[in-house]
mmCIF file of C-alpha atoms in Angstrom:
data_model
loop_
_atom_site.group_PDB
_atom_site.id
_atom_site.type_symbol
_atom_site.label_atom_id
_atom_site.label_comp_id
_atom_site.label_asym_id
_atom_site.label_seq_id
_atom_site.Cartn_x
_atom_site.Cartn_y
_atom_site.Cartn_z
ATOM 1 C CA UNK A 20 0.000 0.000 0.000
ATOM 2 C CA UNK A 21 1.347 3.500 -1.185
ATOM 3 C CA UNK A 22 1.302 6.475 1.378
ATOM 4 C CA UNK A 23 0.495 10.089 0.117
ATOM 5 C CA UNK A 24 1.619 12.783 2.794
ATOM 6 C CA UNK A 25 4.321 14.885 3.489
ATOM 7 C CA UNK A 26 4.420 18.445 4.684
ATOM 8 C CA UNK A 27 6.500 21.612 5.400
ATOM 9 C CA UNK A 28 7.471 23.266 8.610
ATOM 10 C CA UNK A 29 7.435 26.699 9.061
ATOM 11 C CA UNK A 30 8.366 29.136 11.751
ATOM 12 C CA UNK A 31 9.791 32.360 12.980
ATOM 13 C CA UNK A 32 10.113 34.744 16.116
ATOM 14 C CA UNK A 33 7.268 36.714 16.932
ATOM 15 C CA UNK A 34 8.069 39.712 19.777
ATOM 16 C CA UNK A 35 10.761 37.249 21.416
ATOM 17 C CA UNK A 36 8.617 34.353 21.152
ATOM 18 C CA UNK A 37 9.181 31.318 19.114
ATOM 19 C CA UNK A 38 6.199 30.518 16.317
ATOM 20 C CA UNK A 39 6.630 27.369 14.473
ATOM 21 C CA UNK A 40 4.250 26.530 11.655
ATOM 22 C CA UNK A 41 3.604 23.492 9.850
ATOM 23 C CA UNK A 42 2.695 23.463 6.209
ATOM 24 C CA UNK A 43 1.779 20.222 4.862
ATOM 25 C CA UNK A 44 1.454 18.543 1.149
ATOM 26 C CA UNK A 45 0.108 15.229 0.659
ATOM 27 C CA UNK A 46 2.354 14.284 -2.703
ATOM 28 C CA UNK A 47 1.993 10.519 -4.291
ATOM 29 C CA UNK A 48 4.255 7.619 -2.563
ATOM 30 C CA UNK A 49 6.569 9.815 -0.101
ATOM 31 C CA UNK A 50 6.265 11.481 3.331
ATOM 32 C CA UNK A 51 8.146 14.734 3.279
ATOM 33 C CA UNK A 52 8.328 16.824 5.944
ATOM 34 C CA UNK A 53 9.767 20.258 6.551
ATOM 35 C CA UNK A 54 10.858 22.569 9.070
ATOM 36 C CA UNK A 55 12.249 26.422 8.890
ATOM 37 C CA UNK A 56 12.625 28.332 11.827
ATOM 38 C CA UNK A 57 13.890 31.704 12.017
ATOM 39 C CA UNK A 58 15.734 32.999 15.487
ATOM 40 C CA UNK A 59 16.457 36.705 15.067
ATOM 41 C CA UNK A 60 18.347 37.130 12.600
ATOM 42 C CA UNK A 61 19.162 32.906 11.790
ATOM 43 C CA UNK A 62 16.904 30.873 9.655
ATOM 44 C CA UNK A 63 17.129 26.855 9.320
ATOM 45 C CA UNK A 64 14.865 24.848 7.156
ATOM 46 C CA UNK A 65 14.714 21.549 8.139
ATOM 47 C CA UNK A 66 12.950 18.556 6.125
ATOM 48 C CA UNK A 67 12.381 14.668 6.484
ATOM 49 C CA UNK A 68 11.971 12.626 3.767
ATOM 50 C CA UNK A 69 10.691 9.167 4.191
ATOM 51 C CA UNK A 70 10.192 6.973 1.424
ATOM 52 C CA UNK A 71 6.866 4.855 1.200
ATOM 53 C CA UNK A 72 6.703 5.004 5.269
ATOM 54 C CA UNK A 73 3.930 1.805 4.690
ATOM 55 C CA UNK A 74 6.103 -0.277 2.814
ATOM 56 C CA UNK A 75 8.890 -1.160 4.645
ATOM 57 C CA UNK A 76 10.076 -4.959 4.588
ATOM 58 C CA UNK A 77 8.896 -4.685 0.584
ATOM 59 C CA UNK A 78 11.181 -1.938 -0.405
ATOM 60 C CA UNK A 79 14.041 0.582 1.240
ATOM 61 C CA UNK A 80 13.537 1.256 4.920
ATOM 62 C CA UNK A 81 15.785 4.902 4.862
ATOM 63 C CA UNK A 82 14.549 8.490 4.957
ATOM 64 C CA UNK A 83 16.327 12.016 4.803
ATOM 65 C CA UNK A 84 17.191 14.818 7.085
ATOM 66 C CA UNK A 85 17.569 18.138 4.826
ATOM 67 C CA UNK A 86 18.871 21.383 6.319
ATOM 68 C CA UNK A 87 19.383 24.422 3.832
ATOM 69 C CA UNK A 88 21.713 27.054 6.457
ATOM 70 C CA UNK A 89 25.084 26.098 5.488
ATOM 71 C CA UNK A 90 26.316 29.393 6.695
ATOM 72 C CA UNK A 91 25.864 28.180 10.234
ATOM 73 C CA UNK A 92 26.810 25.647 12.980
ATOM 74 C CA UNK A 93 23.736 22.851 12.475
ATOM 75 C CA UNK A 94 23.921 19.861 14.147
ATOM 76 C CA UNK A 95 22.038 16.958 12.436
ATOM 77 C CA UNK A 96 20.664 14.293 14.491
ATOM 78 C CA UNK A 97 17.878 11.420 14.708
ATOM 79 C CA UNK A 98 16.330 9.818 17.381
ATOM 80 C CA UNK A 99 13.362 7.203 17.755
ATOM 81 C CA UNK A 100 10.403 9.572 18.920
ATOM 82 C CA UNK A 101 8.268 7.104 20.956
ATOM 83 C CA UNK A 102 8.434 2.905 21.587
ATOM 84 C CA UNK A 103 5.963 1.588 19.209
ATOM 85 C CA UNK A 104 6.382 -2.014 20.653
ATOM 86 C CA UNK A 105 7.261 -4.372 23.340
ATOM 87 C CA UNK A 106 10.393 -5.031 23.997
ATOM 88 C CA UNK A 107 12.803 -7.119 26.842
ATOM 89 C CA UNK A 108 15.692 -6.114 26.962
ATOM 90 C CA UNK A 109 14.771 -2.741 26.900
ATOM 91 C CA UNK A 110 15.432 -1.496 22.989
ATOM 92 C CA UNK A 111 15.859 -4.623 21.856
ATOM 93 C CA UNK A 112 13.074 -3.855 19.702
ATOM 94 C CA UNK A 113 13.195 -0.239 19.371
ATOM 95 C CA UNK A 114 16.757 0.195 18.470
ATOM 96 C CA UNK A 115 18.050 3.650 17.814
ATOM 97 C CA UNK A 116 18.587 4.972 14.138
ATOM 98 C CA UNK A 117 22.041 4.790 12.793
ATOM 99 C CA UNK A 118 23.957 8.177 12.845
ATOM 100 C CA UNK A 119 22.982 10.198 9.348
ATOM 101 C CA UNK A 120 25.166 10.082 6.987
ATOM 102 C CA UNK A 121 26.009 13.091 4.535
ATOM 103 C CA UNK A 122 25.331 13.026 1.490
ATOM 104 C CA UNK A 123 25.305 15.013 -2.002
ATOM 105 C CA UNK A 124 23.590 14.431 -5.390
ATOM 106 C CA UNK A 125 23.265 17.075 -8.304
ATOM 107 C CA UNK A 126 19.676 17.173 -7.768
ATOM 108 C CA UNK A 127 20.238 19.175 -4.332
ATOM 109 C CA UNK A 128 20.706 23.229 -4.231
ATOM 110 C CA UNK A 129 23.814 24.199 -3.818
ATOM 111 C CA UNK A 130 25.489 24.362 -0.334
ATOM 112 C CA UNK A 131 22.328 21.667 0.836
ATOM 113 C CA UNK A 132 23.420 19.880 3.943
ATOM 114 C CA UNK A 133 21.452 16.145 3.109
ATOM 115 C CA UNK A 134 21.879 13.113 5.627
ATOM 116 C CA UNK A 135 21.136 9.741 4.587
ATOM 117 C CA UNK A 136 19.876 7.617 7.703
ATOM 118 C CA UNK A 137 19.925 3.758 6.457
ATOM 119 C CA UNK A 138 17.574 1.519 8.781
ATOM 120 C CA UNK A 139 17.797 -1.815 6.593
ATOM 121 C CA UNK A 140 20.509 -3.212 8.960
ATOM 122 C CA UNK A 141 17.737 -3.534 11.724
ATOM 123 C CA UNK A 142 17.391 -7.383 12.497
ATOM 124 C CA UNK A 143 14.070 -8.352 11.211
ATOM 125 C CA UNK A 144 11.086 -5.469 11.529
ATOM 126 C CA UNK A 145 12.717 -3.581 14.142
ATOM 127 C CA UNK A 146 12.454 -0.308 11.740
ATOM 128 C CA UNK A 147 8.950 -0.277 12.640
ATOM 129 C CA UNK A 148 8.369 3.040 14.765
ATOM 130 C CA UNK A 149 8.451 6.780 14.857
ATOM 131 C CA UNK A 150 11.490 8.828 13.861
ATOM 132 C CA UNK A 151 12.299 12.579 14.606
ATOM 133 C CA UNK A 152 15.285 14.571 12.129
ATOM 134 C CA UNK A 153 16.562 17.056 14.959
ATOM 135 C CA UNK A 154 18.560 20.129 13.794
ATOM 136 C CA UNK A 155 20.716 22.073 16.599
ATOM 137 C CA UNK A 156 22.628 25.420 16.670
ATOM 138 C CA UNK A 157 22.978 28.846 18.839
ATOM 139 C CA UNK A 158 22.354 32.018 17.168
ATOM 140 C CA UNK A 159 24.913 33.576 20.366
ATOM 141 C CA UNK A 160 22.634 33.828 22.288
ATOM 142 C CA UNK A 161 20.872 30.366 23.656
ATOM 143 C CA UNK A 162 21.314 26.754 22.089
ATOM 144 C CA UNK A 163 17.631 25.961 19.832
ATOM 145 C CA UNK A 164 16.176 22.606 18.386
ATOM 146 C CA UNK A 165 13.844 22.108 15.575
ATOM 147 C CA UNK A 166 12.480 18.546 14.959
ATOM 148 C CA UNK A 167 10.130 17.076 12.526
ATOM 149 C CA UNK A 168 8.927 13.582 12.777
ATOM 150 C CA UNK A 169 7.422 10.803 10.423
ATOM 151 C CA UNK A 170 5.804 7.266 10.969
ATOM 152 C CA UNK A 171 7.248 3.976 9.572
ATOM 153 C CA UNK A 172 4.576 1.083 9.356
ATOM 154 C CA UNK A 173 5.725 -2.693 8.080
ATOM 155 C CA UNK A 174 4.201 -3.402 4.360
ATOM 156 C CA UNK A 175 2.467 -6.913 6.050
ATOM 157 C CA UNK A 176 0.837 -4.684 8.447
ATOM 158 C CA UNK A 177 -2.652 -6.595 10.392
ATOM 159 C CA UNK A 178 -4.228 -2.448 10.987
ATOM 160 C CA UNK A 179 -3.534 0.572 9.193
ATOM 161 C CA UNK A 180 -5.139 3.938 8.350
ATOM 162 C CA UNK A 181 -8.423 3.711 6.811
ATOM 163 C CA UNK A 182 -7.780 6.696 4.740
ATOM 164 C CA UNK A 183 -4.224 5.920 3.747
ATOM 165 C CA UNK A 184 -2.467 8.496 5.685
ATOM 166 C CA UNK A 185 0.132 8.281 8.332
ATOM 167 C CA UNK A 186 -0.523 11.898 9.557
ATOM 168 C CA UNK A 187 -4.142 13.464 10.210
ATOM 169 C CA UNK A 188 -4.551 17.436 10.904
ATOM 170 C CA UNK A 189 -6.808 19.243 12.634
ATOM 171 C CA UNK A 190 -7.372 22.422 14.626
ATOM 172 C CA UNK A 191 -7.629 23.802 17.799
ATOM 173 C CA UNK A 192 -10.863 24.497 19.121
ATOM 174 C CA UNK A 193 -12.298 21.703 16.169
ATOM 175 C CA UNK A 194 -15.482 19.962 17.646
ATOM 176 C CA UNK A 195 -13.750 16.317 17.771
ATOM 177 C CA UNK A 196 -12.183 14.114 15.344
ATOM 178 C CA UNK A 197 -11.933 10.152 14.919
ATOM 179 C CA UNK A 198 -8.804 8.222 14.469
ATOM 180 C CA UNK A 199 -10.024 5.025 12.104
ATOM 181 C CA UNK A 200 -8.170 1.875 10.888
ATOM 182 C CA UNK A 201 -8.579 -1.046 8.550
ATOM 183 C CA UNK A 202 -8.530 -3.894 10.211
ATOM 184 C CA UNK A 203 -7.202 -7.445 8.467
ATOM 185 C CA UNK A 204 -6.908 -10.726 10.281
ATOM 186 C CA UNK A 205 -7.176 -9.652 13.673
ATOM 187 C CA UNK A 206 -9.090 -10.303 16.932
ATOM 188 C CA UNK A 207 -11.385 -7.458 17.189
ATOM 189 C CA UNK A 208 -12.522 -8.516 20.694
ATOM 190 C CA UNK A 209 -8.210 -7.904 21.775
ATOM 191 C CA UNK A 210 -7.679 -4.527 20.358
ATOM 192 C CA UNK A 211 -6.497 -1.814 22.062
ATOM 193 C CA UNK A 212 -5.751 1.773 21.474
ATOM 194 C CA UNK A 213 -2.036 4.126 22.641
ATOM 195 C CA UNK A 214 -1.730 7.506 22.772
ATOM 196 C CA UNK A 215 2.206 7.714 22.261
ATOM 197 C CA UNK A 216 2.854 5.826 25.135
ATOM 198 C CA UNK A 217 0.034 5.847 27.099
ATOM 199 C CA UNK A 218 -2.877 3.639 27.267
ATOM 200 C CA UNK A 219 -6.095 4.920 26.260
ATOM 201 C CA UNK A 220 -9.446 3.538 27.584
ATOM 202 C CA UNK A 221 -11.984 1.896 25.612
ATOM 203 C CA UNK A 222 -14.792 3.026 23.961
ATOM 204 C CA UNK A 223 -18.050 1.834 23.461
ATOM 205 C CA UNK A 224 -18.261 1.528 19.938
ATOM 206 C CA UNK A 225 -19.509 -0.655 17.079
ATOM 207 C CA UNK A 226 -16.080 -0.486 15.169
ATOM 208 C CA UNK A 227 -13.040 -0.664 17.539
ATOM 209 C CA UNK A 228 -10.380 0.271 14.998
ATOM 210 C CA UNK A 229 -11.910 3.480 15.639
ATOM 211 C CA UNK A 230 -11.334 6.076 18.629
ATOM 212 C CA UNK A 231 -13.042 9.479 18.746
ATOM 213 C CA UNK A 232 -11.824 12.552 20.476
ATOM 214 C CA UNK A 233 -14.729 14.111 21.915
ATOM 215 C CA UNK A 234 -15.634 17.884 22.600
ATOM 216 C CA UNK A 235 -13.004 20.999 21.398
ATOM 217 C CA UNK A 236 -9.591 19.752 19.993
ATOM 218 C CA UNK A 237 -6.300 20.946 22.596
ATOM 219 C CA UNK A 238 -2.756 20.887 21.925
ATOM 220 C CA UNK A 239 -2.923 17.923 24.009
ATOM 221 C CA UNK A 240 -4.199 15.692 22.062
ATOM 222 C CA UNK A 241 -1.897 15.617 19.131
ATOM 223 C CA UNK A 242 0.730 13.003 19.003
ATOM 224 C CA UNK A 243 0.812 8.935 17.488
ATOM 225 C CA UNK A 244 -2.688 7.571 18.098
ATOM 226 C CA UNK A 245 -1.565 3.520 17.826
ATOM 227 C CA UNK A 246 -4.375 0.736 17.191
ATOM 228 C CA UNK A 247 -3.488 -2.490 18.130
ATOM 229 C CA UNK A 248 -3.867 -6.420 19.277
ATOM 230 C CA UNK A 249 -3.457 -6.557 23.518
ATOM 231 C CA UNK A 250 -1.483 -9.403 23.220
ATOM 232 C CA UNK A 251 0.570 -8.828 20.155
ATOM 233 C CA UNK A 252 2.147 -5.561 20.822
ATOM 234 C CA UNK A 253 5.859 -6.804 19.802
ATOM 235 C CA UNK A 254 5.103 -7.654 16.711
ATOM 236 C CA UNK A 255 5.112 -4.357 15.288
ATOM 237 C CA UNK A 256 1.957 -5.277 12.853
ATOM 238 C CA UNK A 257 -0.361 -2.641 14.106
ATOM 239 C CA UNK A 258 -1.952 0.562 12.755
ATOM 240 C CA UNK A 259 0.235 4.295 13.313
ATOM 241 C CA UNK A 260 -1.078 7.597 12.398
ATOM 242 C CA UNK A 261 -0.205 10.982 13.576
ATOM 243 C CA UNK A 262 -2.360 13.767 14.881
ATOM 244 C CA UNK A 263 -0.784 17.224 14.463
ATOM 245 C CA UNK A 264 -3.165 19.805 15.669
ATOM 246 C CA UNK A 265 -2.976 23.368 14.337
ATOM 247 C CA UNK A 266 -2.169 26.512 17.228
ATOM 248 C CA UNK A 267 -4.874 28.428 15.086
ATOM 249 C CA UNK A 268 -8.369 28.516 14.323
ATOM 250 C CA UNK A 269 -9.275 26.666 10.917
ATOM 251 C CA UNK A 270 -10.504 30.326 9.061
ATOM 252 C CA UNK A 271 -7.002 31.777 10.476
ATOM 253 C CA UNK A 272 -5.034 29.204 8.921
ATOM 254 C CA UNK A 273 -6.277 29.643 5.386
ATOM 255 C CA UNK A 274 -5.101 33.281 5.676
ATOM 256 C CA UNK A 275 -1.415 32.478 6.814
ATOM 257 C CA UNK A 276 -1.182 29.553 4.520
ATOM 258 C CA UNK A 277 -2.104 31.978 1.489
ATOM 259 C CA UNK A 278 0.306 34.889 3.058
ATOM 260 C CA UNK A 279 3.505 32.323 3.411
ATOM 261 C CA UNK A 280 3.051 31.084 -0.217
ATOM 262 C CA UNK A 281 5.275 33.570 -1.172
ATOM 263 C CA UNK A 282 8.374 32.724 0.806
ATOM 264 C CA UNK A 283 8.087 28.572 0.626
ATOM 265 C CA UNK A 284 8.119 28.650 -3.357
ATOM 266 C CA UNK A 285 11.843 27.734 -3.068
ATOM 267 C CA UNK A 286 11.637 24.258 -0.754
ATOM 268 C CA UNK A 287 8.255 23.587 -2.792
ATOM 269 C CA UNK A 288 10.216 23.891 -6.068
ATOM 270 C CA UNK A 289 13.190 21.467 -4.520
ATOM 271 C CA UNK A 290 10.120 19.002 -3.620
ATOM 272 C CA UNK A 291 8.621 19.268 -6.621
ATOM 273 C CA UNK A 292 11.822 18.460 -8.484
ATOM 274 C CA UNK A 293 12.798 15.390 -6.572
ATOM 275 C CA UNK A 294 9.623 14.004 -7.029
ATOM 276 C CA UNK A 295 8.874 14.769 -10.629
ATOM 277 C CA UNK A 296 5.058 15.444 -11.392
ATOM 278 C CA UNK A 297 3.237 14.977 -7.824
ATOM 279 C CA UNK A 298 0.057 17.055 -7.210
ATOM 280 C CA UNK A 299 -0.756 18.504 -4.220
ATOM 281 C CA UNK A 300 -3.609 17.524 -2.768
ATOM 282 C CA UNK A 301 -3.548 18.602 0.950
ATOM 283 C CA UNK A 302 -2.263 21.833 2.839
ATOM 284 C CA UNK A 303 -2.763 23.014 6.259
ATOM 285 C CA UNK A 304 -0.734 24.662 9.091
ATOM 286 C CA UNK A 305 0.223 23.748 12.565
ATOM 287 C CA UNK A 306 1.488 26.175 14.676
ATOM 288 C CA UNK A 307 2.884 26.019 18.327
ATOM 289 C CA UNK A 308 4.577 28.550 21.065
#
């Protein structure tokens, strides 16, 4: 199964106070997402690519961290962002990444700063999780952090998204929302639902694959909603996706996302170019303080 959804980060300093943004496209097979944040007078984009984040096990388990501010002192890193399964010893299962790599290819702007993380030397489906492309520097003034995070989900998967995405958006102050999932082979009777890493309780519903959020949307509730068999937990089969919820109301968001076309039509073009002819079909913003 093919995943279409990636996005764009986007933030800067407001009065002394940090505003982060995300912008997100929904483009045919990949998950892109990317970050800029400006601190006074430094900017850092940051992106994550991950390629076909359902199909892993069928076809290359790697993604990208991007970073276009060569002219200063980034520090690329990668880290798993939650445990997605069970695991004794403790990581066993949910190894951390491999270091990233740099790379270069002609395709990239000049001066890009591209790391390659590999995860197809995990032992059997331990790339199954959450990962997080962290970039670090100090403007000479205080040490800042921007992160942007993806979902990998096995190929061979028993749940997954209904709707095919590994990310869902909505906004503050939105009147609910429902997390659903397609269920295969599975014992309906066992399932269970995680938000990150804590358990959620269970609804009385017809369907369990799905869980509904009830009354106005918070900041709170965004995260990796995580639908899965009780007993089968460590075998890294079940169904991810990834609720980002917007720091504006839904009419306030179409007016920034028209107002920040202007200044994005760069990374869009480098997106664009790396992945041919790919229509967007989604955008939306997320923004947090």
């Amino acid at each position: 199964m093919a995943i279409r959804s990636n996005g764009e980060m986007i933030g800067m300093v407001m009065t002394g106070v940090q505003l982060c943004t995300l912008y997100i496209y929904i483009f045919g097979i990949i998950s892109v997402c990317k970050f800029r944040c400006c601190v006074a007078d430094d900017k850092v984009f940051i992106s994550m690519v991950t390629y076909i984040p359902t199909s892993t096990r069928t076809t290359k388990a790697v993604y990208n961290c991007y970073v276009n501010s060569p002219e200063l002192d980034v520090t690329v890193s990668t880290r798993r962002v939650i445990s997605t399964r069970e695991s004794d010893p403790l990581n066993e299962r949910n190894p951390e990444p491999p270091s990233p790599e740099r790379v270069s290819h002609s395709s990239y702007p000049s001066g890009a700063l591209v790391y390659w993380i590999d995860l197809r030397g995990f032992e059997e489906d331990f790339e199954f999780g959450t990962y997080a492309c962290d970039a670090s520097w100090n403007n000479g003034l205080a040490d800042f952090t921007t992160s942007v995070s993806n979902v990998i989900m096995l190929s061979y998967a028993r749940i997954y998204p209904a709707d095919g995405m590994v990310t869902q958006t909505v906004n503050i102050g939105d009147n609910g929302t429902t997390i659903q999932m397609t269920l295969g082979n599975v014992a309906q009777d066992r399932l269970s639902w995680r938000h990150n890493e804590d358990s959620l309780p269970t609804q009385s519903t017809s369907n369990p694959g799905t869980y509904n959020i009830f009354g106005p949307i918070q900041k709170r509730d965004a995260g990796v909603y995580i639908c899965y068999e009780s007993d089968r937990f460590d075998e890294a089969r079940h169904g991810m996706q990834r609720l980002i919820v917007r720091g504006v109301a839904k009419q306030i968001a179409g007016v920034l996302t028209a107002l920040v076309s202007v200044i994005t039509v760069t990374m869009e073009e480098f997106v664009m170019m790396r992945q041919g002819g790919a229509s967007v079909l989604q955008d939306s913003w997320e923004q947090t303080v």
